Every structure is written in C-alpha cells, then in structure tokens.
mmCIF file of C-alpha atoms and ligand atoms in Angstrom:
data_model
loop_
_atom_site.group_PDB
_atom_site.id
_atom_site.type_symbol
_atom_site.label_atom_id
_atom_site.label_comp_id
_atom_site.label_asym_id
_atom_site.label_seq_id
_atom_site.Cartn_x
_atom_site.Cartn_y
_atom_site.Cartn_z
ATOM 1 C CA UNK A 1 4.422 -17.226 -37.216
ATOM 2 C CA UNK A 2 5.675 -19.728 -34.641
ATOM 3 C CA UNK A 3 2.692 -19.960 -32.332
ATOM 4 C CA UNK A 4 3.324 -20.978 -28.743
ATOM 5 C CA UNK A 5 0.893 -23.450 -27.191
ATOM 6 C CA UNK A 6 -1.880 -25.209 -29.072
ATOM 7 C CA UNK A 7 -5.238 -24.005 -30.348
ATOM 8 C CA UNK A 8 -6.338 -20.393 -30.728
ATOM 9 C CA UNK A 9 -7.878 -19.019 -27.530
ATOM 10 C CA UNK A 10 -10.137 -15.970 -27.447
ATOM 11 C CA UNK A 11 -7.651 -14.370 -25.071
ATOM 12 C CA UNK A 12 -3.945 -14.987 -24.501
ATOM 13 C CA UNK A 13 -2.565 -13.349 -21.366
ATOM 14 C CA UNK A 14 1.199 -12.937 -21.424
ATOM 15 C CA UNK A 15 2.293 -12.964 -17.781
ATOM 16 C CA UNK A 16 0.981 -15.015 -14.876
ATOM 17 C CA UNK A 17 1.445 -12.637 -11.959
ATOM 18 C CA UNK A 18 -1.402 -11.184 -9.918
ATOM 19 C CA UNK A 19 -2.485 -8.856 -12.751
ATOM 20 C CA UNK A 20 -2.336 -11.486 -15.513
ATOM 21 C CA UNK A 21 -4.114 -14.158 -13.482
ATOM 22 C CA UNK A 22 -6.820 -11.692 -12.361
ATOM 23 C CA UNK A 23 -7.429 -10.698 -15.977
ATOM 24 C CA UNK A 24 -7.525 -14.370 -17.032
ATOM 25 C CA UNK A 25 -9.993 -15.202 -14.264
ATOM 26 C CA UNK A 26 -12.368 -12.366 -15.103
ATOM 27 C CA UNK A 27 -12.207 -13.106 -18.856
ATOM 28 C CA UNK A 28 -12.815 -16.837 -18.288
ATOM 29 C CA UNK A 29 -15.777 -16.015 -16.033
ATOM 30 C CA UNK A 30 -17.305 -14.185 -19.010
ATOM 31 C CA UNK A 31 -17.113 -17.372 -21.058
ATOM 32 C CA UNK A 32 -13.999 -16.565 -23.093
ATOM 33 C CA UNK A 33 -11.408 -19.262 -23.729
ATOM 34 C CA UNK A 34 -8.207 -18.057 -22.053
ATOM 35 C CA UNK A 35 -4.566 -19.171 -22.047
ATOM 36 C CA UNK A 36 -2.016 -17.622 -19.679
ATOM 37 C CA UNK A 37 1.575 -17.851 -20.891
ATOM 38 C CA UNK A 38 4.204 -17.870 -18.187
ATOM 39 C CA UNK A 39 7.055 -20.319 -17.548
ATOM 40 C CA UNK A 40 6.945 -19.460 -13.802
ATOM 41 C CA UNK A 41 3.604 -17.900 -12.818
ATOM 42 C CA UNK A 42 3.849 -15.493 -9.901
ATOM 43 C CA UNK A 43 7.642 -15.430 -9.855
ATOM 44 C CA UNK A 44 8.000 -11.728 -10.687
ATOM 45 C CA UNK A 45 6.996 -8.693 -8.611
ATOM 46 C CA UNK A 46 4.026 -10.628 -7.170
ATOM 47 C CA UNK A 47 6.330 -12.983 -5.269
ATOM 48 C CA UNK A 48 8.084 -10.087 -3.554
ATOM 49 C CA UNK A 49 5.207 -7.627 -3.002
ATOM 50 C CA UNK A 50 4.132 -6.880 0.558
ATOM 51 C CA UNK A 51 0.452 -6.879 -0.413
ATOM 52 C CA UNK A 52 -0.633 -3.615 1.194
ATOM 53 C CA UNK A 53 -3.963 -2.387 -0.152
ATOM 54 C CA UNK A 54 -3.205 1.248 0.503
ATOM 55 C CA UNK A 55 -5.286 3.825 -1.381
ATOM 56 C CA UNK A 56 -5.021 6.248 1.556
ATOM 57 C CA UNK A 57 -1.479 5.943 2.892
ATOM 58 C CA UNK A 58 -0.071 5.758 -0.657
ATOM 59 C CA UNK A 59 -2.087 8.735 -1.942
ATOM 60 C CA UNK A 60 0.829 10.987 -2.809
ATOM 61 C CA UNK A 61 1.040 14.591 -4.012
ATOM 62 C CA UNK A 62 0.573 15.106 -7.750
ATOM 63 C CA UNK A 63 -1.130 11.765 -8.548
ATOM 64 C CA UNK A 64 -4.891 12.545 -8.422
ATOM 65 C CA UNK A 65 -5.896 10.185 -11.271
ATOM 66 C CA UNK A 66 -3.871 7.359 -9.768
ATOM 67 C CA UNK A 67 -5.369 7.989 -6.323
ATOM 68 C CA UNK A 68 -8.876 7.854 -7.823
ATOM 69 C CA UNK A 69 -8.057 4.540 -9.505
ATOM 70 C CA UNK A 70 -6.651 3.164 -6.236
ATOM 71 C CA UNK A 71 -9.782 4.213 -4.338
ATOM 72 C CA UNK A 72 -11.975 2.585 -7.016
ATOM 73 C CA UNK A 73 -10.035 -0.667 -6.801
ATOM 74 C CA UNK A 74 -10.063 -0.636 -2.989
ATOM 75 C CA UNK A 75 -13.856 -0.496 -3.251
ATOM 76 C CA UNK A 76 -13.801 -3.686 -5.336
ATOM 77 C CA UNK A 77 -11.478 -5.568 -2.983
ATOM 78 C CA UNK A 78 -14.039 -6.887 -0.456
ATOM 79 C CA UNK A 79 -16.035 -8.582 -3.245
ATOM 80 C CA UNK A 80 -12.879 -9.790 -5.026
ATOM 81 C CA UNK A 81 -11.582 -11.312 -1.766
ATOM 82 C CA UNK A 82 -14.927 -12.900 -0.913
ATOM 83 C CA UNK A 83 -15.137 -14.577 -4.343
ATOM 84 C CA UNK A 84 -11.555 -15.832 -4.058
ATOM 85 C CA UNK A 85 -12.174 -17.151 -0.533
ATOM 86 C CA UNK A 86 -14.199 -19.930 -2.196
ATOM 87 C CA UNK A 87 -10.924 -21.152 -3.738
ATOM 88 C CA UNK A 88 -8.441 -20.677 -0.870
ATOM 89 C CA UNK A 89 -6.932 -18.383 1.744
ATOM 90 C CA UNK A 90 -5.407 -15.188 0.320
ATOM 91 C CA UNK A 91 -4.456 -13.745 3.712
ATOM 92 C CA UNK A 92 -6.928 -10.857 3.328
ATOM 93 C CA UNK A 93 -6.990 -8.741 6.516
ATOM 94 C CA UNK A 94 -8.989 -5.618 7.277
ATOM 95 C CA UNK A 95 -7.443 -4.698 10.654
ATOM 96 C CA UNK A 96 -6.357 -1.358 9.201
ATOM 97 C CA UNK A 97 -3.111 0.587 9.124
ATOM 98 C CA UNK A 98 -1.355 2.851 11.613
ATOM 99 C CA UNK A 99 0.964 5.483 10.164
ATOM 100 C CA UNK A 100 3.424 6.590 12.836
ATOM 101 C CA UNK A 101 6.034 9.343 13.186
ATOM 102 C CA UNK A 102 9.031 8.961 15.503
ATOM 103 C CA UNK A 103 10.612 12.422 15.668
ATOM 104 C CA UNK A 104 9.385 16.021 15.322
ATOM 105 C CA UNK A 105 10.793 16.141 11.764
ATOM 106 C CA UNK A 106 9.081 12.850 10.905
ATOM 107 C CA UNK A 107 5.823 14.256 12.259
ATOM 108 C CA UNK A 108 6.161 17.402 10.137
ATOM 109 C CA UNK A 109 6.564 15.289 6.973
ATOM 110 C CA UNK A 110 3.773 12.880 7.898
ATOM 111 C CA UNK A 111 1.333 15.628 8.907
ATOM 112 C CA UNK A 112 1.761 17.376 5.576
ATOM 113 C CA UNK A 113 0.726 14.209 3.745
ATOM 114 C CA UNK A 114 -2.168 13.517 6.157
ATOM 115 C CA UNK A 115 -3.525 17.014 5.467
ATOM 116 C CA UNK A 116 -3.285 16.409 1.721
ATOM 117 C CA UNK A 117 -4.975 13.019 2.005
ATOM 118 C CA UNK A 118 -7.743 14.474 4.191
ATOM 119 C CA UNK A 119 -8.231 17.301 1.644
ATOM 120 C CA UNK A 120 -9.061 14.612 -0.947
ATOM 121 C CA UNK A 121 -11.804 13.331 1.374
ATOM 122 C CA UNK A 122 -9.806 10.249 2.354
ATOM 123 C CA UNK A 123 -10.414 9.068 5.921
ATOM 124 C CA UNK A 124 -7.364 9.845 8.082
ATOM 125 C CA UNK A 125 -7.823 9.910 11.882
ATOM 126 C CA UNK A 126 -4.933 11.432 13.818
ATOM 127 C CA UNK A 127 -4.000 9.735 17.097
ATOM 128 C CA UNK A 128 -1.846 10.808 20.036
ATOM 129 C CA UNK A 129 1.145 8.770 21.134
ATOM 130 C CA UNK A 130 -0.997 7.246 23.904
ATOM 131 C CA UNK A 131 -3.799 6.332 21.507
ATOM 132 C CA UNK A 132 -1.277 4.721 19.163
ATOM 133 C CA UNK A 133 0.145 2.608 21.973
ATOM 134 C CA UNK A 134 -3.338 1.671 23.097
ATOM 135 C CA UNK A 135 -4.030 0.381 19.563
ATOM 136 C CA UNK A 136 -0.651 -1.409 19.374
ATOM 137 C CA UNK A 137 1.247 -1.759 22.672
ATOM 138 C CA UNK A 138 4.343 -3.015 20.801
ATOM 139 C CA UNK A 139 5.015 0.485 19.411
ATOM 140 C CA UNK A 140 8.034 2.325 20.843
ATOM 141 C CA UNK A 141 7.011 4.856 23.536
ATOM 142 C CA UNK A 142 9.118 7.553 21.776
ATOM 143 C CA UNK A 143 6.666 7.660 18.865
ATOM 144 C CA UNK A 144 5.320 11.200 18.686
ATOM 145 C CA UNK A 145 1.997 10.763 16.983
ATOM 146 C CA UNK A 146 0.268 8.850 14.245
ATOM 147 C CA UNK A 147 -2.848 8.312 12.191
ATOM 148 C CA UNK A 148 -5.218 5.452 11.592
ATOM 149 C CA UNK A 149 -6.292 4.758 7.995
ATOM 150 C CA UNK A 150 -8.547 2.088 6.535
ATOM 151 C CA UNK A 151 -5.857 0.474 4.372
ATOM 152 C CA UNK A 152 -5.848 -3.310 4.355
ATOM 153 C CA UNK A 153 -3.638 -6.203 3.151
ATOM 154 C CA UNK A 154 -3.526 -9.534 1.319
ATOM 155 C CA UNK A 155 -0.672 -12.039 1.032
ATOM 156 C CA UNK A 156 0.518 -11.893 -2.611
ATOM 157 C CA UNK A 157 2.097 -15.361 -2.640
ATOM 158 C CA UNK A 158 -1.132 -16.941 -1.444
ATOM 159 C CA UNK A 159 -3.059 -14.689 -3.816
ATOM 160 C CA UNK A 160 -1.155 -15.947 -6.872
ATOM 161 C CA UNK A 161 -1.870 -19.584 -5.981
ATOM 162 C CA UNK A 162 -5.564 -18.939 -5.298
ATOM 163 C CA UNK A 163 -6.031 -16.791 -8.421
ATOM 164 C CA UNK A 164 -4.547 -19.577 -10.507
ATOM 165 C CA UNK A 165 -6.939 -22.091 -8.940
ATOM 166 C CA UNK A 166 -9.885 -19.746 -9.520
ATOM 167 C CA UNK A 167 -8.882 -18.997 -13.109
ATOM 168 C CA UNK A 168 -8.434 -22.691 -13.917
ATOM 169 C CA UNK A 169 -11.769 -23.499 -12.249
ATOM 170 C CA UNK A 170 -13.356 -20.921 -14.588
ATOM 171 C CA UNK A 171 -11.744 -22.687 -17.574
ATOM 172 C CA UNK A 172 -8.479 -20.783 -18.127
ATOM 173 C CA UNK A 173 -5.357 -22.735 -19.038
ATOM 174 C CA UNK A 174 -1.786 -21.986 -17.945
ATOM 175 C CA UNK A 175 0.886 -22.709 -20.556
ATOM 176 C CA UNK A 176 4.566 -22.622 -19.499
ATOM 177 C CA UNK A 177 5.813 -21.643 -22.979
ATOM 178 C CA UNK A 178 7.930 -18.491 -22.901
ATOM 179 C CA UNK A 179 6.798 -15.641 -25.161
ATOM 180 C CA UNK A 180 9.720 -13.899 -26.862
ATOM 181 C CA UNK A 181 7.595 -11.726 -29.157
ATOM 182 C CA UNK A 182 3.902 -10.899 -29.476
ATOM 183 C CA UNK A 183 4.018 -12.256 -33.021
ATOM 184 C CA UNK A 184 4.517 -15.688 -31.413
ATOM 185 C CA UNK A 185 1.042 -15.585 -29.873
ATOM 186 C CA UNK A 186 -2.071 -16.502 -31.819
ATOM 187 C CA UNK A 187 -5.272 -15.401 -30.065
ATOM 188 C CA UNK A 188 -8.346 -13.256 -30.604
ATOM 189 C CA UNK A 189 -6.887 -10.714 -28.172
ATOM 190 C CA UNK A 190 -3.455 -10.695 -26.568
ATOM 191 C CA UNK A 191 -3.244 -9.075 -23.129
ATOM 192 C CA UNK A 192 0.291 -8.065 -22.156
ATOM 193 C CA UNK A 193 0.511 -8.318 -18.359
ATOM 194 C CA UNK A 194 4.207 -9.021 -18.171
ATOM 195 C CA UNK A 195 5.312 -6.585 -15.446
ATOM 196 C CA UNK A 196 8.767 -5.249 -16.267
ATOM 197 C CA UNK A 197 8.764 -7.540 -19.350
ATOM 198 C CA UNK A 198 6.040 -5.308 -20.838
ATOM 199 C CA UNK A 199 8.765 -2.964 -22.124
ATOM 200 C CA UNK A 200 10.493 -5.718 -24.082
ATOM 201 C CA UNK A 201 7.225 -6.910 -25.647
ATOM 202 C CA UNK A 202 5.696 -3.528 -26.495
ATOM 203 C CA UNK A 203 8.376 -0.834 -26.379
ATOM 204 C CA UNK A 204 6.292 1.018 -23.777
ATOM 205 C CA UNK A 205 8.281 2.839 -21.061
ATOM 206 C CA UNK A 206 8.125 0.380 -18.170
ATOM 207 C CA UNK A 207 11.329 0.329 -16.133
ATOM 208 C CA UNK A 208 12.412 -1.939 -13.286
ATOM 209 C CA UNK A 209 12.596 -0.189 -9.899
ATOM 210 C CA UNK A 210 14.521 -2.339 -7.459
ATOM 211 C CA UNK A 211 12.993 -3.088 -4.072
ATOM 212 C CA UNK A 212 14.592 -5.005 -1.234
ATOM 213 C CA UNK A 213 12.487 -6.271 1.627
ATOM 214 C CA UNK A 214 12.779 -8.670 4.530
ATOM 215 C CA UNK A 215 10.583 -11.430 5.813
ATOM 216 C CA UNK A 216 10.792 -11.939 9.568
ATOM 217 C CA UNK A 217 9.112 -14.687 11.545
ATOM 218 C CA UNK A 218 7.636 -14.248 15.039
ATOM 219 C CA UNK A 219 9.129 -16.660 17.582
ATOM 220 C CA UNK A 220 5.756 -17.520 19.190
ATOM 221 C CA UNK A 221 3.405 -17.943 16.251
ATOM 222 C CA UNK A 222 1.423 -14.774 15.516
ATOM 223 C CA UNK A 223 3.258 -11.412 15.474
ATOM 224 C CA UNK A 224 2.679 -9.150 18.471
ATOM 225 C CA UNK A 225 0.669 -6.641 16.419
ATOM 226 C CA UNK A 226 -2.226 -6.840 13.990
ATOM 227 C CA UNK A 227 -2.281 -3.507 12.138
ATOM 228 C CA UNK A 228 -0.042 -2.792 9.181
ATOM 229 C CA UNK A 229 2.407 -0.225 10.575
ATOM 230 C CA UNK A 230 3.889 2.349 8.255
ATOM 231 C CA UNK A 231 6.441 4.613 9.753
ATOM 232 C CA UNK A 232 8.627 7.608 9.478
ATOM 233 C CA UNK A 233 11.676 6.862 11.644
ATOM 234 C CA UNK A 234 14.409 9.520 11.715
ATOM 235 C CA UNK A 235 13.854 10.324 8.052
ATOM 236 C CA UNK A 236 13.645 6.687 6.962
ATOM 237 C CA UNK A 237 10.397 5.234 5.620
ATOM 238 C CA UNK A 238 9.460 1.668 6.476
ATOM 239 C CA UNK A 239 6.390 -0.573 6.534
ATOM 240 C CA UNK A 240 5.674 -3.630 8.668
ATOM 241 C CA UNK A 241 3.026 -6.066 7.463
ATOM 242 C CA UNK A 242 1.995 -8.761 9.987
ATOM 243 C CA UNK A 243 0.497 -12.008 8.700
ATOM 244 C CA UNK A 244 -1.574 -14.428 10.724
ATOM 245 C CA UNK A 245 0.932 -17.226 9.996
ATOM 246 C CA UNK A 246 3.669 -15.405 11.946
ATOM 247 C CA UNK A 247 5.389 -13.619 9.063
ATOM 248 C CA UNK A 248 6.189 -9.907 9.192
ATOM 249 C CA UNK A 249 7.204 -8.215 5.944
ATOM 250 C CA UNK A 250 9.579 -5.279 6.420
ATOM 251 C CA UNK A 251 9.913 -3.097 3.367
ATOM 252 C CA UNK A 252 11.129 -1.672 1.226
ATOM 253 C CA UNK A 253 13.927 0.093 -0.568
ATOM 254 C CA UNK A 254 13.178 1.928 -3.774
ATOM 255 C CA UNK A 255 16.232 2.006 -6.019
ATOM 256 C CA UNK A 256 16.641 3.034 -9.650
ATOM 257 C CA UNK A 257 18.733 -0.049 -10.351
ATOM 258 C CA UNK A 258 18.264 -3.234 -12.327
ATOM 259 C CA UNK A 259 20.541 -5.637 -10.423
ATOM 260 C CA UNK A 260 19.180 -8.221 -8.025
ATOM 261 C CA UNK A 261 21.827 -8.015 -5.345
ATOM 262 C CA UNK A 262 20.653 -8.128 -1.718
ATOM 263 C CA UNK A 263 22.814 -5.596 0.121
ATOM 264 C CA UNK A 264 23.936 -5.439 3.740
ATOM 265 C CA UNK A 265 23.187 -1.713 3.801
ATOM 266 C CA UNK A 266 19.538 -2.240 2.861
ATOM 267 C CA UNK A 267 19.094 -4.924 5.512
ATOM 268 C CA UNK A 268 20.711 -2.628 8.092
ATOM 269 C CA UNK A 269 18.549 0.384 7.211
ATOM 270 C CA UNK A 270 15.302 -1.580 7.074
ATOM 271 C CA UNK A 271 15.950 -3.315 10.387
ATOM 272 C CA UNK A 272 17.095 -0.111 12.083
ATOM 273 C CA UNK A 273 13.885 1.679 11.077
ATOM 274 C CA UNK A 274 11.718 -1.345 11.882
ATOM 275 C CA UNK A 275 13.146 -1.862 15.377
ATOM 276 C CA UNK A 276 13.044 1.894 16.097
ATOM 277 C CA UNK A 277 9.263 1.586 15.716
ATOM 278 C CA UNK A 278 8.676 -1.930 17.101
ATOM 279 C CA UNK A 279 11.642 -2.968 19.286
ATOM 280 C CA UNK A 280 10.492 -6.571 19.733
ATOM 281 C CA UNK A 281 11.211 -7.259 16.039
ATOM 282 C CA UNK A 282 14.892 -7.670 16.937
ATOM 283 C CA UNK A 283 13.907 -11.004 18.550
ATOM 284 C CA UNK A 284 12.215 -12.297 15.373
ATOM 285 C CA UNK A 285 13.868 -14.731 12.969
ATOM 286 C CA UNK A 286 15.262 -13.140 9.799
ATOM 287 C CA UNK A 287 13.713 -15.661 7.403
ATOM 288 C CA UNK A 288 14.279 -14.121 3.980
ATOM 289 C CA UNK A 289 15.872 -11.191 2.205
ATOM 290 C CA UNK A 290 13.991 -10.569 -1.052
ATOM 291 C CA UNK A 291 14.871 -8.514 -4.086
ATOM 292 C CA UNK A 292 12.345 -7.665 -6.777
ATOM 293 C CA UNK A 293 11.645 -5.074 -9.438
ATOM 294 C CA UNK A 294 8.502 -2.970 -9.523
ATOM 295 C CA UNK A 295 7.300 -2.161 -13.040
ATOM 296 C CA UNK A 296 7.520 1.641 -12.959
ATOM 297 C CA UNK A 297 6.259 4.136 -15.541
ATOM 298 C CA UNK A 298 7.230 7.793 -16.177
ATOM 299 C CA UNK A 299 4.106 9.126 -14.390
ATOM 300 C CA UNK A 300 3.791 6.303 -11.791
ATOM 301 C CA UNK A 301 0.399 5.288 -13.243
ATOM 302 C CA UNK A 302 -0.290 1.854 -14.730
ATOM 303 C CA UNK A 303 -0.739 1.262 -18.453
ATOM 304 C CA UNK A 304 -4.177 -0.213 -19.062
ATOM 305 C CA UNK A 305 -5.947 -0.173 -22.395
ATOM 306 C CA UNK A 306 -5.912 -1.006 -26.073
ATOM 307 C CA UNK A 307 -2.448 -0.728 -27.547
ATOM 308 C CA UNK A 308 -3.065 -1.758 -31.130
ATOM 309 C CA UNK A 309 -5.488 -4.018 -32.975
ATOM 310 C CA UNK A 310 -5.904 -7.219 -31.008
ATOM 311 C CA UNK A 311 -3.446 -6.198 -28.269
ATOM 312 C CA UNK A 312 -4.346 -4.805 -24.842
ATOM 313 C CA UNK A 313 -1.790 -3.792 -22.198
ATOM 314 C CA UNK A 314 -2.227 -4.276 -18.433
ATOM 315 C CA UNK A 315 1.197 -3.405 -17.060
ATOM 316 C CA UNK A 316 3.341 -0.838 -15.257
ATOM 317 C CA UNK A 317 1.487 -1.072 -11.943
ATOM 318 C CA UNK A 318 4.605 0.054 -10.065
ATOM 319 C CA UNK A 319 3.918 0.118 -6.284
ATOM 320 C CA UNK A 320 0.248 -0.797 -6.545
ATOM 321 C CA UNK A 321 -0.164 -4.061 -8.465
ATOM 322 C CA UNK A 322 -1.953 -5.962 -5.722
ATOM 323 C CA UNK A 323 -4.343 -3.119 -4.908
ATOM 324 C CA UNK A 324 -5.088 -2.425 -8.594
ATOM 325 C CA UNK A 325 -5.713 -6.044 -9.625
ATOM 326 C CA UNK A 326 -9.542 -5.984 -9.320
ATOM 327 C CA UNK A 327 -10.096 -2.729 -11.207
ATOM 328 C CA UNK A 328 -7.569 -3.696 -13.886
ATOM 329 C CA UNK A 329 -9.085 -7.146 -14.378
ATOM 330 C CA UNK A 330 -12.652 -5.831 -14.623
ATOM 331 C CA UNK A 331 -11.620 -3.087 -17.041
ATOM 332 C CA UNK A 332 -9.633 -5.389 -19.307
ATOM 333 C CA UNK A 333 -12.360 -8.039 -19.364
ATOM 334 C CA UNK A 334 -14.883 -5.334 -20.288
ATOM 335 C CA UNK A 335 -12.603 -3.921 -22.988
ATOM 336 C CA UNK A 336 -11.952 -7.349 -24.501
ATOM 337 C CA UNK A 337 -15.639 -8.321 -24.388
ATOM 338 C CA UNK A 338 -17.162 -5.069 -25.673
ATOM 339 C CA UNK A 339 -14.379 -3.032 -27.302
ATOM 340 C CA UNK A 340 -15.208 -0.177 -24.895
ATOM 341 C CA UNK A 341 -12.626 1.215 -22.464
ATOM 342 C CA UNK A 342 -14.216 1.766 -19.024
ATOM 343 C CA UNK A 343 -13.949 5.416 -17.927
ATOM 344 C CA UNK A 344 -12.109 4.530 -14.711
ATOM 345 C CA UNK A 345 -8.995 3.445 -16.651
ATOM 346 C CA UNK A 346 -9.251 6.027 -19.465
ATOM 347 C CA UNK A 347 -6.454 8.242 -18.005
ATOM 348 C CA UNK A 348 -4.088 5.261 -18.140
ATOM 349 C CA UNK A 349 -4.244 4.473 -21.868
ATOM 350 C CA UNK A 350 -0.998 3.298 -23.538
ATOM 351 C CA UNK A 351 -1.421 6.121 -26.066
ATOM 352 C CA UNK A 352 -0.274 8.689 -23.469
ATOM 353 C CA UNK A 353 3.261 7.432 -24.101
ATOM 354 C CA UNK A 354 4.998 8.095 -27.382
ATOM 355 C CA UNK A 355 6.089 4.485 -28.014
ATOM 356 C CA UNK A 356 2.451 3.492 -28.399
ATOM 357 C CA UNK A 357 0.715 3.825 -31.759
ATOM 358 C CA UNK A 358 -2.020 6.477 -31.574
ATOM 359 C CA UNK A 359 -5.668 5.530 -31.879
ATOM 360 C CA UNK A 360 -7.341 6.650 -35.132
ATOM 361 C CA UNK A 361 -8.438 10.291 -34.883
ATOM 362 C CA UNK A 362 -5.978 11.130 -32.085
ATOM 363 C CA UNK A 363 -3.577 13.981 -32.746
HETATM 364 N N1 LIG B 1 3.654 -0.538 -2.271
HETATM 365 C C1 LIG B 1 4.798 -0.856 -1.508
HETATM 366 C C2 LIG B 1 6.068 -0.912 -2.253
HETATM 367 O O1 LIG B 1 6.093 -0.720 -3.467
HETATM 368 O O2 LIG B 1 7.093 -1.128 -1.638
#
C-alpha cells in the first residue's frame, strides 16, 4: 500500500467540501484524530452551490424519505450555525423564502406543489399578489400569487472556509495529497465524501448533474430584497438568493451533462426568468457565470452509511448538500464512534444500490 499523508488517523475523510469538512469537524469534536484529504478543499459542488436550506420548497413528489431527512437537518441548522458563528461568518440568514408564480399556468403548477407540501404538514402560507409585493416591493406587479415558506440560506463559500477553521480548531488536519484509490488511505475508518468523485472511488452510482448559475452584484451595496425568491416564470424555474454583501445568486440549470461549458443560452434563460420576477436585476453587475456538477443518485437521495469494513460513504447529496450537512455529519460521527447507524439515515444506506457489497445477513 502507498499510504498518502503521514501517520494513521482514526478517521480519514476523502473530500474537503461542505460534507467532508462537517464530518471531520464532528468526528474531531468527539476526540478522534482526523485527516481530510483534498488537494483543493471546497472547490467542487460547494463552491458553486447557492446555499438554500430548503426542506419545504424542495419537498418534491415521490421523495418522502428524503423530505424527512431534509426536515431533520433543517432542525439542526440553527445550532450548527450558532456553533460555527464562533469561528466566522457563514452568511446564515433566516429571512425566509417567497415562492412566486408569474402566469396562470405557473400558478397551477406551483399550487399543486404547495398543496402536496401542506399535506405533509410543512408550513406553506399562500399570499396574494398584493401581499407578495408588500413583503418584497421589488417583485414585478404581474406576479399572480405566491407563498411564504420558512426556508433559509447560508453562503457555501464562506461555510467551507469557516468549517475548515472549526475542524482544524477541533484538531483535524487537512492534507492536500490526492487520493486515487481507497487502498492508498491508511486509517481506522475511511469516510468517502468526494461528491461526484464518490463513483470513481467506490463504484456507487453517483453521476454529475451539470448546473449553471450566475452571481450578480447590486450596484448600491445590499440587494433590494431580503427573502430568497423562488419563481415560476412562464414555465421556467429560477431562484434568487440575496446576500448581505451585495451578491445575488441566480440559479440554476439542471442538465444531464458532464461538460463544464458556460453557455449563452443558459445565461439568457436565467436572466430572462430572473428579470421577469425582479426587473431591477437588469441593472446589477453580472459578476460571475459558474458551472458545477451536483452529485446525483438514481433515487435523488444521498448515500450515507457503512459501505464495507472500515469504509463509510457520505456522498450523492445532489441538490441538498448544504442543507444535509448537519444531519450527515452527526450520523457519520455516530456511526464511526459506535458502529450503529442512526435511524434517520437508515433509508440512505449504500447497500440499496447494487454496486455496494451487502451487509452480512442481507438478502
Ligand atoms: N438546490 C438548488 C440546486 O441544486 O440548484
């Protein structure tokens, strides 16, 4: 074996994005020696993510286990954010989210989802066009109707930096050695938190799902709105995430492609939908066009659990990596420390996919 790094830690985390660093932090807090392997921590999906913490507005049909996991993690977020605030600003905001519908067809699609979300007991408050504009005067007067949901946000780029500081303060070490194969890593437990790289390291079915998004910058400091705005605009879906530092994230495409080309068509579609909802955005600076790849799985759920002796997987978080970081980190730290898989992540075991070796006794 050609071991990367030096010494044999209790835990080696392969991948230094939001999931890997959260796992490292929680494990180090329990007194384990931890090394995170990543040549460029936070450079994957975490650097592109919008950072919406959206258990309600991203509760979609046919994903009840995933929705339950998202709700559980949302419940952990206030404590997670408060602990991290001791180490730096993660851009955590609890101003809430407005989901808006521009046309009658948009409203029909949105209302169907609101009814489903409400049927799960999730808090969705419908608002008239006037009430929407009272909450956010920047919204276009043509907007038909909307809903207010208690979905929040954090800034993933700040989060990566602060998580690294917190993890290192708890004793974790970050090693820039690349990991080509799990046999290169010598540790009590290896945690694979490598985003789309999880497939290469484990054979599990994690595929890259391309997302393009834009970063705009308000001309006068803070953006003219404080809620996250998610919209249906003439059949196009878009979200607008305002940060206190003047940034507005406009996202995102969802493309079954692996290339990292930023396309004119995506910029056009995103900006058309964004300015249909909030016209003043056309005056903002176009600061960045970003392309990233979400780590998607066949059932849209993450892969969290024991994969084989000494190897745990925490990957495939698809659209929800930032939201699911606290619940994933707590579950993995518990699993590594005790050998027991917490019930909240049980539906997301690697063994549900055929590439994973079955646990003893499983058929
Ligand atoms: N959760 C937002 C996105 O994946 O674009």
